[in-house]
Amino acid sequence: MSDGSAPLARRGIEPVVFRVLTLAFTIFIVAYVLIPIVVTLVMSFNDASQIRFPIKVWSLDWYSDFMASPQWTEALKNSFIIAVGTALMSTTSGILAAWAFERYDFPFKSLLYILIMMPLFMPGVVLGLGVAIAFGGLQIGGVTIYGSRGLVMVAHSLWAMPLVFMLMEATFRTIDNRVVEAANDLGAPPMRTFFEVVIPMVSTGIISSVLFAFVISLNEFVMALFLTDRDTQTLPVLMWLSLRSAGTPRLAVASVILALTVFACLSLIMLWYIRQLRKVSR
Amino acid sequence: MTADTRAYTAARAAVIRRKRAAPWLLLFPALVIVLIFFGLPTLYMARMSFNLSEGSKLYTPGLSWANYQTVFSNTVFVAAIWTTLKLALMASAATLVIGYLFALLVWLKPARWRLILIGLALCPLLISEIAIIFGWWMFFPKNGLLSFALTNSGMIKDKISLMYTEFAAFVGLVYLTLPFCFFILLSILDGIDKRILEAAADLGASSLTILREVLLPLTRNGLLVAFSQCFIFTMGTYATPSALGPDTLWTMGFLIQEQMLGRNNWPLASALSMVLVILVGVMMGVTRAFSTRRATLHV
């Protein structure tokens, strides 16, 4: 069936009404989703120092202002370091756990499943508060844990790891078991089978996991607000704090930079996916 | 028993032991993260909520229900609980309607539209909440785009501001939850054979009848899961309502942050968090009880 809307609207004036309503809703939804994005993008090229419409002069001044401000570039750097750390941490632990669930039977399996998934359903403010009070005064070997980037990485992993776990569990289910069994029969130890046979088969899933974890950590700011100090605050945290005092086009620049990074990650996933498809068809 | 068989049994036992240990080794990193950085803090938070807060110290160890009494008797906190529930209920209901129509649109439209519309639905999910807040923050106020567009097109004379209203908070919240609702419902709709609509239409049902008698019953579970997902998400979100809504729009999340970072009252912040967690848990339990079979997996 080429056009599924046909049967919904067949007789009398219904087709006209139906078509008009569909069009109206389409316009509404496109406008709704795009408004905050387009407003931000446009505002980042504004020349004036205030948020005001219409925009009279266009310039890249706020971009150079952002790059010239040590506070903002430092925040961007923190965001990147924390996001990379979160991606590594949550992908490693998530993949291994998903493999355990796919391959082995062990006691308390369904209970552990719920335990691993649970943090995903907890509000960020609760997770941030919990980690902050539990590790607030802790020092290990003279190094304060609280306020460190490492603690934020783990906190972000609480959301990223269950997602990786879910994604990889679904991916592992798609692989051909016979290939794994063949590797075992040929005498490969489990570790070798895993790294040389299984991992290459699920590379798209792994790349997606890494980048999704990266994006989650990059965008998150409620937990980071609870867990960072002045030296380790991330870009979204700095944006939140400066929005509370005064909004300037610099915030728009920061938003655009965050969004561009995310879309770069998405493009990477797409490119990898296309590459894999070509490999298979060859 | 010969030496050979004994060696064989020993080797077998070693293999079995290794097989038993393998899943735990694989699970180890994930369990460290979940137990130490989620389980432990949650227990700590539960314990903290019974401590007392006196003077300038962060807390004094104790064992009392005082914080919970404050949460359920002080008008500020009681009002915040109601505000949170009311806002979550309204936003989730609106999201459900918009998300359902959106998912139906994508489902019914020819395939070439599908990718574009799905890309559109991904936007709110992939853009940071703070960037979205800032986007609406430039849209609603007097100097914002909305006011400019309306006055410029001659629809209204004086500049208007919708900033810091409950409506603005509501628009922001629906925006955030829309993708969750959309993708859950689209995945349910994709499992339905479209010819069923044709069959219903051939039998003389009008569009509204098809929606009421065919589509809604088939997607009932999906709707329930989507609603509870939105509800849970909205209850925990505080940045959007507090940045876009009026100053008096105090949600539980906002008060948790206020007590924790502003007033340094850890026990009260913990008690509030516990109440929030319990509300989330109750909501999940209710959904699980109402939905049947496979839909529960999504919760």
XYZ file of C-alpha atoms in Angstrom, chain A residues 1-5 7-11 14 18 22 25-26 28-37 39-41 43 51-54 89-90 92-94 96-101 103-108 112-119 121-137 146 151 154-155 157-158 161 165 190 194 212 215 218-222 225-226 235-237 239-241 243-244 246-253 255 258-259 262-263 266 270, chain B residues 18-20 22-27 29-31 33-38 40-42 44-45 48 97-99 101-103 105 107-111 117 120-139 143-146 148 159 164 170-176 178 194-195 197-199 201-202 204-208 210-211 215 229 232 235-240 242-244 253-254 256-257 260-261 266 269-270 273-274 276-277 280 284 288 297-299:
234
model
C 0.000 0.000 0.000
C 1.608 3.246 -1.086
C -0.534 5.725 0.785
C -1.830 4.484 4.086
C -3.992 7.513 4.724
C -8.645 4.148 3.965
C -8.929 6.545 6.880
C -10.621 9.086 4.653
C -12.735 7.788 1.873
C -16.227 9.158 1.683
C -14.135 13.462 5.216
C -8.846 14.920 7.093
C -3.232 16.477 8.787
C -0.906 19.161 12.583
C 2.201 18.627 10.455
C 2.285 22.556 14.174
C 4.632 19.717 15.036
C 7.419 20.879 12.710
C 7.182 24.416 14.088
C 7.036 23.196 17.682
C 10.165 21.082 17.416
C 12.147 23.572 15.356
C 11.320 26.844 17.152
C 13.804 26.627 20.059
C 16.494 25.205 17.779
C 15.856 30.698 17.566
C 19.089 29.593 19.230
C 20.927 29.152 15.946
C 20.655 34.270 17.977
C 18.539 39.100 23.323
C 16.226 41.124 21.108
C 14.325 40.658 17.895
C 14.663 41.570 15.047
C 33.331 3.443 31.532
C 29.752 2.729 30.569
C 33.018 -1.396 28.817
C 30.837 -2.326 31.773
C 27.624 -2.370 29.733
C 30.472 -7.130 29.451
C 27.248 -7.269 31.471
C 25.142 -7.700 28.333
C 27.400 -10.563 27.214
C 27.001 -12.240 30.598
C 23.213 -11.983 30.298
C 25.646 -16.237 27.234
C 25.344 -17.492 30.780
C 22.792 -18.579 33.300
C 23.346 -17.483 36.845
C 21.304 -17.040 40.004
C 19.248 -13.863 40.588
C 20.140 -8.226 38.638
C 18.504 -7.118 35.416
C 16.163 -4.831 37.339
C 19.058 -3.579 39.467
C 21.114 -2.620 36.409
C 18.180 -0.906 34.706
C 16.883 0.908 37.792
C 19.138 4.005 37.775
C 14.365 5.551 35.888
C 15.674 7.647 38.753
C 15.445 11.427 38.432
C 18.818 13.078 37.917
C 18.291 15.281 40.940
C 17.903 12.217 43.186
C 20.977 10.444 41.779
C 23.016 13.629 42.061
C 21.931 14.176 45.640
C 22.634 10.554 46.631
C 26.137 10.504 45.174
C 26.865 13.953 46.597
C 25.951 13.055 50.189
C 27.543 9.592 50.038
C 30.862 10.825 48.657
C 30.673 14.420 49.895
C 33.386 14.318 52.513
C 33.924 15.146 45.660
C 32.884 11.102 40.236
C 30.555 7.452 37.281
C 27.374 9.374 38.043
C 27.436 6.191 33.774
C 24.429 5.426 35.973
C 25.445 2.141 31.283
C 23.400 -2.617 28.310
C 36.230 -17.943 25.459
C 34.794 -12.878 22.405
C 25.216 7.600 22.816
C 26.081 12.399 24.110
C 27.747 15.845 27.299
C 24.150 17.067 27.676
C 23.514 16.191 31.323
C 23.659 18.980 33.852
C 21.569 18.251 36.954
C 25.488 20.641 39.086
C 25.506 18.659 42.333
C 29.498 23.569 29.904
C 25.788 22.839 30.566
C 26.314 23.625 34.262
C 25.104 27.681 30.999
C 22.517 26.949 33.678
C 24.271 29.145 36.217
C 21.083 31.731 32.583
C 20.020 32.339 36.185
C 21.627 36.987 32.725
C 21.112 35.456 29.310
C 23.391 36.690 26.551
C 23.986 35.447 22.999
C 27.047 33.675 24.398
C 24.648 31.056 25.749
C 23.319 30.596 22.229
C 26.862 29.970 20.998
C 24.097 25.677 22.777
C 26.891 21.371 22.131
C 24.351 20.562 19.423
C 26.011 15.776 19.114
C 25.189 15.871 15.415
C 25.257 10.999 14.937
C 25.566 6.814 10.213
C 35.374 -21.423 35.629
C 32.041 -21.487 33.829
C 30.292 -20.498 37.008
C 32.649 -16.278 34.184
C 29.326 -14.397 34.323
C 30.254 -12.795 37.654
C 33.573 -11.609 36.273
C 31.760 -10.130 33.287
C 29.167 -8.507 35.521
C 32.296 -3.622 36.489
C 28.578 -3.029 35.984
C 27.783 -4.218 39.501
C 28.894 1.035 39.297
C 25.340 0.097 40.245
C 25.987 -1.094 43.802
C 28.585 1.427 44.948
C 27.348 4.490 43.117
C 23.621 3.807 43.107
C 25.053 2.687 48.476
C 24.042 6.334 47.911
C 20.377 5.339 47.976
C 22.826 6.553 52.561
C 20.084 8.898 51.435
C 20.173 10.645 55.981
C -2.231 13.372 22.648
C 0.427 15.170 20.589
C 2.733 12.153 20.579
C -1.069 12.095 16.602
C 2.594 12.493 15.644
C 3.171 8.734 15.681
C 1.161 10.744 11.144
C 2.864 5.618 10.556
C 0.337 6.624 7.911
C 2.554 8.849 5.761
C 4.377 7.310 2.816
C 7.825 5.949 3.608
C 9.916 13.006 10.667
C 12.643 15.639 13.745
C 11.428 13.612 16.713
C 15.024 12.839 17.684
C 15.925 16.535 18.030
C 14.469 17.144 21.522
C 16.135 13.941 22.693
C 19.587 14.815 21.421
C 19.717 18.461 22.379
C 20.644 19.329 25.928
C 17.780 20.324 28.193
C 19.602 23.559 28.977
C 19.825 24.493 25.279
C 16.096 23.835 24.862
C 15.306 25.936 27.932
C 17.376 28.746 26.500
C 15.619 28.424 23.132
C 12.184 28.921 24.722
C 13.675 31.577 26.963
C 14.297 33.636 23.814
C 10.916 32.835 22.316
C 11.687 40.999 23.443
C 11.341 37.448 22.224
C 10.515 36.044 18.834
C 6.851 35.301 19.574
C 8.047 40.208 17.603
C 4.185 43.424 22.912
C 7.524 32.958 33.504
C 4.130 23.392 30.264
C 5.321 23.946 26.668
C 8.901 23.249 27.731
C 7.994 20.057 29.582
C 5.907 18.643 26.745
C 8.801 19.341 24.392
C 11.148 17.255 26.518
C 7.494 14.179 23.332
C -2.268 -1.328 8.169
C -4.772 -3.329 6.136
C -7.785 0.144 8.627
C -8.822 -0.670 5.090
C -10.957 -3.509 6.338
C -13.245 1.437 6.268
C -14.673 -1.115 3.825
C -18.315 1.399 6.669
C -16.553 2.787 9.722
C -15.780 6.504 9.776
C -12.323 7.811 10.672
C -13.372 8.557 14.228
C -11.767 3.482 13.343
C -9.730 5.465 15.840
C -6.638 1.808 16.905
C 7.204 7.103 31.057
C 8.008 9.637 35.660
C 8.170 14.398 37.963
C 11.958 14.366 38.168
C 12.594 17.285 35.824
C 12.933 20.550 37.631
C 15.167 22.761 35.511
C 12.598 23.451 32.800
C 11.826 26.457 37.355
C 13.515 28.369 34.506
C 10.444 28.961 32.335
C 13.003 18.689 42.283
C 13.452 22.415 42.716
C 15.464 19.293 46.699
C 18.067 21.391 44.958
C 20.671 20.749 49.261
C 22.663 23.491 47.546
C 20.873 17.468 53.768
C 16.614 17.232 50.939
C 17.017 13.463 51.421
C 14.115 12.762 47.474
C 12.820 9.628 49.185
C 9.970 11.542 45.053
C 11.542 8.108 44.545
C 8.135 7.213 40.905
C 5.844 2.222 37.828
C 2.862 -2.678 35.593
C 9.123 -4.975 29.384
C 9.327 -1.358 28.339
C 8.763 0.009 31.820
